[in-house]
Coordinates of N, CA and C in Angstrom, one line a residue:
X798 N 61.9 71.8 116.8 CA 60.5 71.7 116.9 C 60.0 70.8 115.7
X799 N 58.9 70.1 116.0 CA 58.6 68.9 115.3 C 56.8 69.1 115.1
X800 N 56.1 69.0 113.8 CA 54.9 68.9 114.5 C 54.7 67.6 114.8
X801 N 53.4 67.5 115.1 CA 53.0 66.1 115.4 C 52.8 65.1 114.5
X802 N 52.3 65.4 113.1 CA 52.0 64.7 112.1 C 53.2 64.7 111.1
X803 N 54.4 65.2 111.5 CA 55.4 64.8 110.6 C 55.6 63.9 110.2
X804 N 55.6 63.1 109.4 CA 56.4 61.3 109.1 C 57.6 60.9 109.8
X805 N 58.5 62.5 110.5 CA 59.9 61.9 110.6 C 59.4 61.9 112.3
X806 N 58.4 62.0 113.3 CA 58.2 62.2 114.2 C 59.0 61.1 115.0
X807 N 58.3 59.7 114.7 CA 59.8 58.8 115.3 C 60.8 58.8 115.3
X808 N 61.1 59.2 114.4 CA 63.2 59.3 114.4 C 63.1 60.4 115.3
X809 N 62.6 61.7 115.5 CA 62.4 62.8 116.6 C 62.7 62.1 117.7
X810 N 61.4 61.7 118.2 CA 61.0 60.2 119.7 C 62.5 59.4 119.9
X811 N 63.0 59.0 118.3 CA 63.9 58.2 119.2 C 65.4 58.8 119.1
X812 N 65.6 60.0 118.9 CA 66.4 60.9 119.0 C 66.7 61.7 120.2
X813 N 65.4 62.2 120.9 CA 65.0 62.7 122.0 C 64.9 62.4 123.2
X814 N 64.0 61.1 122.7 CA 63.0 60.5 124.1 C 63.4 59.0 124.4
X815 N 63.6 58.3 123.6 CA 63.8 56.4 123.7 C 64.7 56.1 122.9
X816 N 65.5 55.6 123.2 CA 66.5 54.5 122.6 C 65.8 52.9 122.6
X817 N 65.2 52.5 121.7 CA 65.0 51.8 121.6 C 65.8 50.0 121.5
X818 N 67.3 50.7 121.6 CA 68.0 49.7 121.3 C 68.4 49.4 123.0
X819 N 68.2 49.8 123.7 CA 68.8 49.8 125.4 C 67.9 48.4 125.6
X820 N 68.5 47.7 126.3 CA 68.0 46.8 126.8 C 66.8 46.3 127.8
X821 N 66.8 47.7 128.9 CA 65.5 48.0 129.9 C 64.4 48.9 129.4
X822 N 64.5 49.2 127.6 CA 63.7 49.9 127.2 C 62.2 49.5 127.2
X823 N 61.3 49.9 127.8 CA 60.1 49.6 128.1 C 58.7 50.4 126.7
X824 N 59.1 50.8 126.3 CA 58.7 52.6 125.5 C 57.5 51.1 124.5
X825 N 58.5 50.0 124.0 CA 57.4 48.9 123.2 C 57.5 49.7 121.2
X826 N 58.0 50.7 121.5 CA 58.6 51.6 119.9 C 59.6 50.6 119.3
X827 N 59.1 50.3 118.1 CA 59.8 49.7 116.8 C 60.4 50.4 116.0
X828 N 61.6 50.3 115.0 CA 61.5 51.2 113.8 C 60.3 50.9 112.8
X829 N 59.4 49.7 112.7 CA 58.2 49.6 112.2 C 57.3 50.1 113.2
X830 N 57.2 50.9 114.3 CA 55.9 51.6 114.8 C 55.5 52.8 113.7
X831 N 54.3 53.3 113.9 CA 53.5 54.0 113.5 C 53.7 55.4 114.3
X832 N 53.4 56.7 113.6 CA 53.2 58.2 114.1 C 52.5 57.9 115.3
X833 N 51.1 57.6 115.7 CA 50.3 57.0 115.7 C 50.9 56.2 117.0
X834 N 51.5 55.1 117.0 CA 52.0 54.7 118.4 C 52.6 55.4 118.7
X835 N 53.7 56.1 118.5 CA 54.4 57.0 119.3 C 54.0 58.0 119.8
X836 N 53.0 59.0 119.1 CA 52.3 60.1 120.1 C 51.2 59.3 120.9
X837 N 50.8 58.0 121.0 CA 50.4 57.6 121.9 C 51.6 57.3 123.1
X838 N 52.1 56.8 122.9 CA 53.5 56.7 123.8 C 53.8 57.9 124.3
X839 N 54.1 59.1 123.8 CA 54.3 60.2 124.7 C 53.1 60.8 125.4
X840 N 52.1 60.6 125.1 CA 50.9 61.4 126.0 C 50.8 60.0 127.2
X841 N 51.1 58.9 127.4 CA 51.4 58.4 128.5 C 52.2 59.0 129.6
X842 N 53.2 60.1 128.9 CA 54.6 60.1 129.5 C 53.8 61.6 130.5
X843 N 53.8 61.9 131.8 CA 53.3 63.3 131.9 C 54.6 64.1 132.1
X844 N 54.1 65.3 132.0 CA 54.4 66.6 131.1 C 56.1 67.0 131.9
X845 N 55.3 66.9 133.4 CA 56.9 67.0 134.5 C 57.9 65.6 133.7
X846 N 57.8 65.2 133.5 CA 58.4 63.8 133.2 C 59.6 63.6 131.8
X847 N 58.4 64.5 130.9 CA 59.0 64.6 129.3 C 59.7 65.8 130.0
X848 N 59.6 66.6 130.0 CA 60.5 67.9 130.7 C 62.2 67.2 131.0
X849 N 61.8 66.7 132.5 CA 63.2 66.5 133.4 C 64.3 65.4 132.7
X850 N 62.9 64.5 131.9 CA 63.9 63.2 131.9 C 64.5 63.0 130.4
X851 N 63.5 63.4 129.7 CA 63.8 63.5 128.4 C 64.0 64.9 127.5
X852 N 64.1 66.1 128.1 CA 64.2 67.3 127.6 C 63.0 67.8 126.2
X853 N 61.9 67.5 126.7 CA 61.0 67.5 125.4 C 59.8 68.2 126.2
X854 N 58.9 68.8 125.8 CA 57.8 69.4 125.7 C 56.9 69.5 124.3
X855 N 55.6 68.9 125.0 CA 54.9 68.5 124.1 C 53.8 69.5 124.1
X856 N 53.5 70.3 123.4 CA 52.1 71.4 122.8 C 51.1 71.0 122.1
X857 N 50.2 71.5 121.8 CA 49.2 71.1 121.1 C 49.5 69.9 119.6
X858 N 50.1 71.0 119.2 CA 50.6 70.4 117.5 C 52.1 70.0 117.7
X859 N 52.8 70.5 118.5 CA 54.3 70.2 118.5 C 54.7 69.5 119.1
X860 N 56.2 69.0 119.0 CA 57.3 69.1 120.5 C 58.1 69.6 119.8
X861 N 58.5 70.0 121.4 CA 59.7 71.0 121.6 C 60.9 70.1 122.3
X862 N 62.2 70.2 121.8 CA 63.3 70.0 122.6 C 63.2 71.5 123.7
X863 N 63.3 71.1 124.8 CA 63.5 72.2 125.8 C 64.9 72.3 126.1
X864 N 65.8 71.5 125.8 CA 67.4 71.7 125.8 C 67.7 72.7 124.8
X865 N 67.3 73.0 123.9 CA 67.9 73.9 123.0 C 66.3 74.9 122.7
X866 N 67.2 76.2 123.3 CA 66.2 77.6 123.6 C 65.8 77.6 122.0
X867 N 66.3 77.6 120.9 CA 65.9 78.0 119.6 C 64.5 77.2 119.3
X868 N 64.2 75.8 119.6 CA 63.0 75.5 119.5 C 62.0 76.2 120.4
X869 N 62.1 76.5 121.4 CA 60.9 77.2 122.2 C 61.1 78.3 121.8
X870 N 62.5 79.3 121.0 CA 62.1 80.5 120.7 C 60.9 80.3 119.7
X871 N 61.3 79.9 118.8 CA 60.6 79.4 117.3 C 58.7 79.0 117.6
X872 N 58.5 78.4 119.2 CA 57.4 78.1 119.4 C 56.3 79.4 119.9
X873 N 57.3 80.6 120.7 CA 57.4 81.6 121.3 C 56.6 82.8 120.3
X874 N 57.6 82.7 119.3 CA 57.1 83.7 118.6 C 56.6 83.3 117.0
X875 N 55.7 81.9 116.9 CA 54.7 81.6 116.4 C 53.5 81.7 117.3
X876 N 53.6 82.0 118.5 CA 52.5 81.8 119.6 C 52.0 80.4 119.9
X877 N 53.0 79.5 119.7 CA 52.9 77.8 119.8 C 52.3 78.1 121.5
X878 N 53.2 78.1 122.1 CA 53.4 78.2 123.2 C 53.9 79.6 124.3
X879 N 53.6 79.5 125.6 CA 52.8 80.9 126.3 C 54.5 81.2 126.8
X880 N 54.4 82.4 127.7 CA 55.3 82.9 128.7 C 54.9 82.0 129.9
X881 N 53.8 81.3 129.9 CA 54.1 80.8 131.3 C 54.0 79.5 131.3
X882 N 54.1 78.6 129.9 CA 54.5 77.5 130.0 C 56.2 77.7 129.8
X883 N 56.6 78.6 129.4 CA 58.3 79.1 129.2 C 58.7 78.6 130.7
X884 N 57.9 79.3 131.8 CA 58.3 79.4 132.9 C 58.2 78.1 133.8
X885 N 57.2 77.4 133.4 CA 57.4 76.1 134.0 C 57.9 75.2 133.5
X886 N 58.8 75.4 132.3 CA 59.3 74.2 131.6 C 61.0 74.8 132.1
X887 N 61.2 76.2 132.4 CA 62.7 76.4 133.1 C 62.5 76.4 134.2
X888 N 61.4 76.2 135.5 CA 61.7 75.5 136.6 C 62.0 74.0 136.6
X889 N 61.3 73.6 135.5 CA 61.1 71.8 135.8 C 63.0 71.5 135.3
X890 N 63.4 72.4 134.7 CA 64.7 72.0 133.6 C 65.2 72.4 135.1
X891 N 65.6 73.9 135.6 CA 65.8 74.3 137.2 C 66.5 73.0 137.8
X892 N 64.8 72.2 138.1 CA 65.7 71.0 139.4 C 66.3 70.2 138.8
X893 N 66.4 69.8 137.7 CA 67.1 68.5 137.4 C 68.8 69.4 136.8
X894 N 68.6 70.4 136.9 CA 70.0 71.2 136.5 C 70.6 71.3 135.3
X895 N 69.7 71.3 134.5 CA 69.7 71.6 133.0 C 69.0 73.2 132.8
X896 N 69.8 74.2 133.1 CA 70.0 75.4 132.4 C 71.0 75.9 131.5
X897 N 70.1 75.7 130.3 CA 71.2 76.3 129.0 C 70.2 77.6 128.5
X898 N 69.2 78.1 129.1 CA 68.4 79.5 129.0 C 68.0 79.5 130.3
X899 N 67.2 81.4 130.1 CA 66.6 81.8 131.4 C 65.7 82.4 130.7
X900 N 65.0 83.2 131.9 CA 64.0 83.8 131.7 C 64.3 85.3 130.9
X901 N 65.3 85.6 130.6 CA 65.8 86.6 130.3 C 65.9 86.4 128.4
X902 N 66.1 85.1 128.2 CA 65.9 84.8 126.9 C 64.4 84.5 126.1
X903 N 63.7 84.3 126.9 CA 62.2 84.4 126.7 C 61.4 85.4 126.4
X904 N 61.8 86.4 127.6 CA 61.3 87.9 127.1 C 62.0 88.5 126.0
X905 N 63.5 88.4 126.1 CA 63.6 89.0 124.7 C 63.2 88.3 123.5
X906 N 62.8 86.8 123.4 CA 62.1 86.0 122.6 C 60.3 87.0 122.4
X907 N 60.2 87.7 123.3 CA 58.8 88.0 123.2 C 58.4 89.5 123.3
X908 N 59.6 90.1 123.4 CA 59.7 91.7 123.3 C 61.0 91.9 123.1
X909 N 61.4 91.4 121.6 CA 62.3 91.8 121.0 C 62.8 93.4 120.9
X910 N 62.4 94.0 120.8 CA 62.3 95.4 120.8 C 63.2 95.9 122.1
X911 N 62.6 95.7 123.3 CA 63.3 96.1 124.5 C 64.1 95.4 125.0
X912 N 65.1 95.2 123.8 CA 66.4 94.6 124.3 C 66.3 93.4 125.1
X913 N 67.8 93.4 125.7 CA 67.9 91.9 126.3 C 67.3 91.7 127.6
X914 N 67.7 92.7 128.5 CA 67.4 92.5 130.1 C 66.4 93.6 130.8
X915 N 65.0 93.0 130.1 CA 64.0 93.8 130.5 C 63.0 93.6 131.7
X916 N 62.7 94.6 132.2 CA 61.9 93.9 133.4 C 60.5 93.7 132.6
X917 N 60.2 92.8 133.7 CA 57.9 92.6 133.6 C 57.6 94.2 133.7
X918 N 57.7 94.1 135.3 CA 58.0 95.9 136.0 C 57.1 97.0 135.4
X919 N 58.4 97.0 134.3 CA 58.1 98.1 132.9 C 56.9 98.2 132.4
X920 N 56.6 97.0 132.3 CA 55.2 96.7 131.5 C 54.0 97.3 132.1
X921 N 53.9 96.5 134.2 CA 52.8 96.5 134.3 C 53.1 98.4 135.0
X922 N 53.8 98.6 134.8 CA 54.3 100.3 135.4 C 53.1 101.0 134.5
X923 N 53.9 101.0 133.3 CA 53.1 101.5 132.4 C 51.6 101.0 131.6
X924 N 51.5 100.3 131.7 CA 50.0 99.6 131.7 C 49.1 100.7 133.1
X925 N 49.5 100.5 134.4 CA 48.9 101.1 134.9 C 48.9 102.7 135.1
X926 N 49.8 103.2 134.6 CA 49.6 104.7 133.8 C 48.8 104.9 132.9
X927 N 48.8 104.5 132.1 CA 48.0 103.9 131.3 C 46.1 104.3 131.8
X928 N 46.0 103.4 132.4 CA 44.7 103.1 133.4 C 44.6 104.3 134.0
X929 N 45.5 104.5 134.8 CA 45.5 105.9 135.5 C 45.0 107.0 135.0
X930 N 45.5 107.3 133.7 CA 45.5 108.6 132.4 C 43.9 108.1 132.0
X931 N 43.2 106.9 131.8 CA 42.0 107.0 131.4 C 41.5 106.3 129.9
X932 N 43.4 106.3 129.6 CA 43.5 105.8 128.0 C 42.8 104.5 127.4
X933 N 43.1 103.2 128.7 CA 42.7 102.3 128.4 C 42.4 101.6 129.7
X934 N 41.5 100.4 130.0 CA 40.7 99.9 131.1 C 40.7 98.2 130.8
X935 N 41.1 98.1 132.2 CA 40.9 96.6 132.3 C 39.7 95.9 132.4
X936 N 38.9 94.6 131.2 CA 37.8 94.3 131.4 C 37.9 93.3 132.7
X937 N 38.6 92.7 133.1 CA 38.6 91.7 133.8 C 39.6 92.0 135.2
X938 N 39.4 92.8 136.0 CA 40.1 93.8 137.1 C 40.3 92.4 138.4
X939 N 39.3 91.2 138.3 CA 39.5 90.6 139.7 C 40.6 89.2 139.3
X940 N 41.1 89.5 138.0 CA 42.0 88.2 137.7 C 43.1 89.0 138.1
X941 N 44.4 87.9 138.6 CA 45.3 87.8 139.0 C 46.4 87.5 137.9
X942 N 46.0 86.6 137.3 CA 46.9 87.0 135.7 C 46.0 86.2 134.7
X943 N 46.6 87.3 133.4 CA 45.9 87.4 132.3 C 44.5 88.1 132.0
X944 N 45.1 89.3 132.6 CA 44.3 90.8 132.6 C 44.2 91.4 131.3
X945 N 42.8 91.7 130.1 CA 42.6 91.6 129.1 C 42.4 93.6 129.9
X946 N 43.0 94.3 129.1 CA 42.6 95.7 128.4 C 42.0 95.8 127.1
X947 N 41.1 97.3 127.0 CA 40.8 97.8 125.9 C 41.0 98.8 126.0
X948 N 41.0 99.8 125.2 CA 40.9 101.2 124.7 C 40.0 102.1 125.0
X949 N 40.0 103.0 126.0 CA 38.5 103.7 126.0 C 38.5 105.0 125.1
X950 N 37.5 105.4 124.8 CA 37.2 106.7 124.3 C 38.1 107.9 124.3
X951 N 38.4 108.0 125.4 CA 39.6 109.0 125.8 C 40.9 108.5 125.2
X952 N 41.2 107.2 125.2 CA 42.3 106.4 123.9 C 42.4 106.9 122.8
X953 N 41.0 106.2 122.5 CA 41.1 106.3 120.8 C 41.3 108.2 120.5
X954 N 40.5 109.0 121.1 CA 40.5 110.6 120.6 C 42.3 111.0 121.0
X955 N 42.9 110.3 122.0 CA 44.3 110.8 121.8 C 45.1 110.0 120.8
X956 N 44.9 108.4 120.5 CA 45.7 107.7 119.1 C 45.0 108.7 118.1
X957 N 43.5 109.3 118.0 CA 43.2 110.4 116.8 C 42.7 108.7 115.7
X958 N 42.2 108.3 116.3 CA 41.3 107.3 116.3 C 39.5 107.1 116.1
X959 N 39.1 108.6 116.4 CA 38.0 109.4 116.7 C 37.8 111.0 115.6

């Protein structure tokens, strides 16, 4: 994982993404280019594209090598990046047949605690027990994902919160 404003960001780019020395290299990157052209050069590139062809994923402040799971863990659990850009960066890797992670390494990247091979399941099982019991309430009930809870009253007096 690289941020954006590193100095070493081109040697990254041309580690990753361009060879500059190939012949049909179109990319226009010098070893005299600038930070500066190069992240202009990759935000040309779209997102399906850096994924399949060059194993890179680009975040706000980052990139990520998507070939190697330790950078997206490291993005994971800084909150760089989501569970469900995880998921569309291992479908786009999927078609082109670059699987060296799954989805199995992401969640325990993001619920370390419950081990290796956890279900979603679990989660929303008990979330809506949860709901059920009175403990806690979804503000936003007509989204389909990224369902925000809070704590109701009957919560906090059983955490003893009250």
């Amino acid at each position: 994982m690289i941020h954006k404003t590193d100095s070493s960001l081109l040697n990254w780019i041309y580690k990753y993404v361009v060879d500059f020395t190939l012949e049909n290299d179109k990319s226009g990157l010098t070893w005299e280019s600038t930070n500066k052209e190069a992240l202009s050069f990759m935000s040309r590139i779209p997102k399906k594209e850096k994924v399949q062809k060059y194993g890179v994923y680009a975040a706000k402040s980052y990139l990520f090598s998507v070939i190697e799971f330790d950078d997206l863990k490291e993005g994971l659990e800084n909150g760089l990046i989501s569970e469900k850009t995880c998921k569309m960066i291992y479908t786009w890797n999927s078609e082109v047949g670059r699987e060296n992670w799954d989805m199995d390494d992401v969640m325990h990247a993001l619920y370390p605690a419950f081990g290796r091979h956890i279900s979603r399941n679990f989660f929303y099982a008990a979330i809506k027990e949860l709901v059920d019991l009175g403990v806690i309430e979804c503000v936003n009930p007509k989204e389909v994902h990224g369902r925000m809870y809070i704590i109701t009253e009957k919560g906090e007096r059983v955490l003893g919160l009250r």
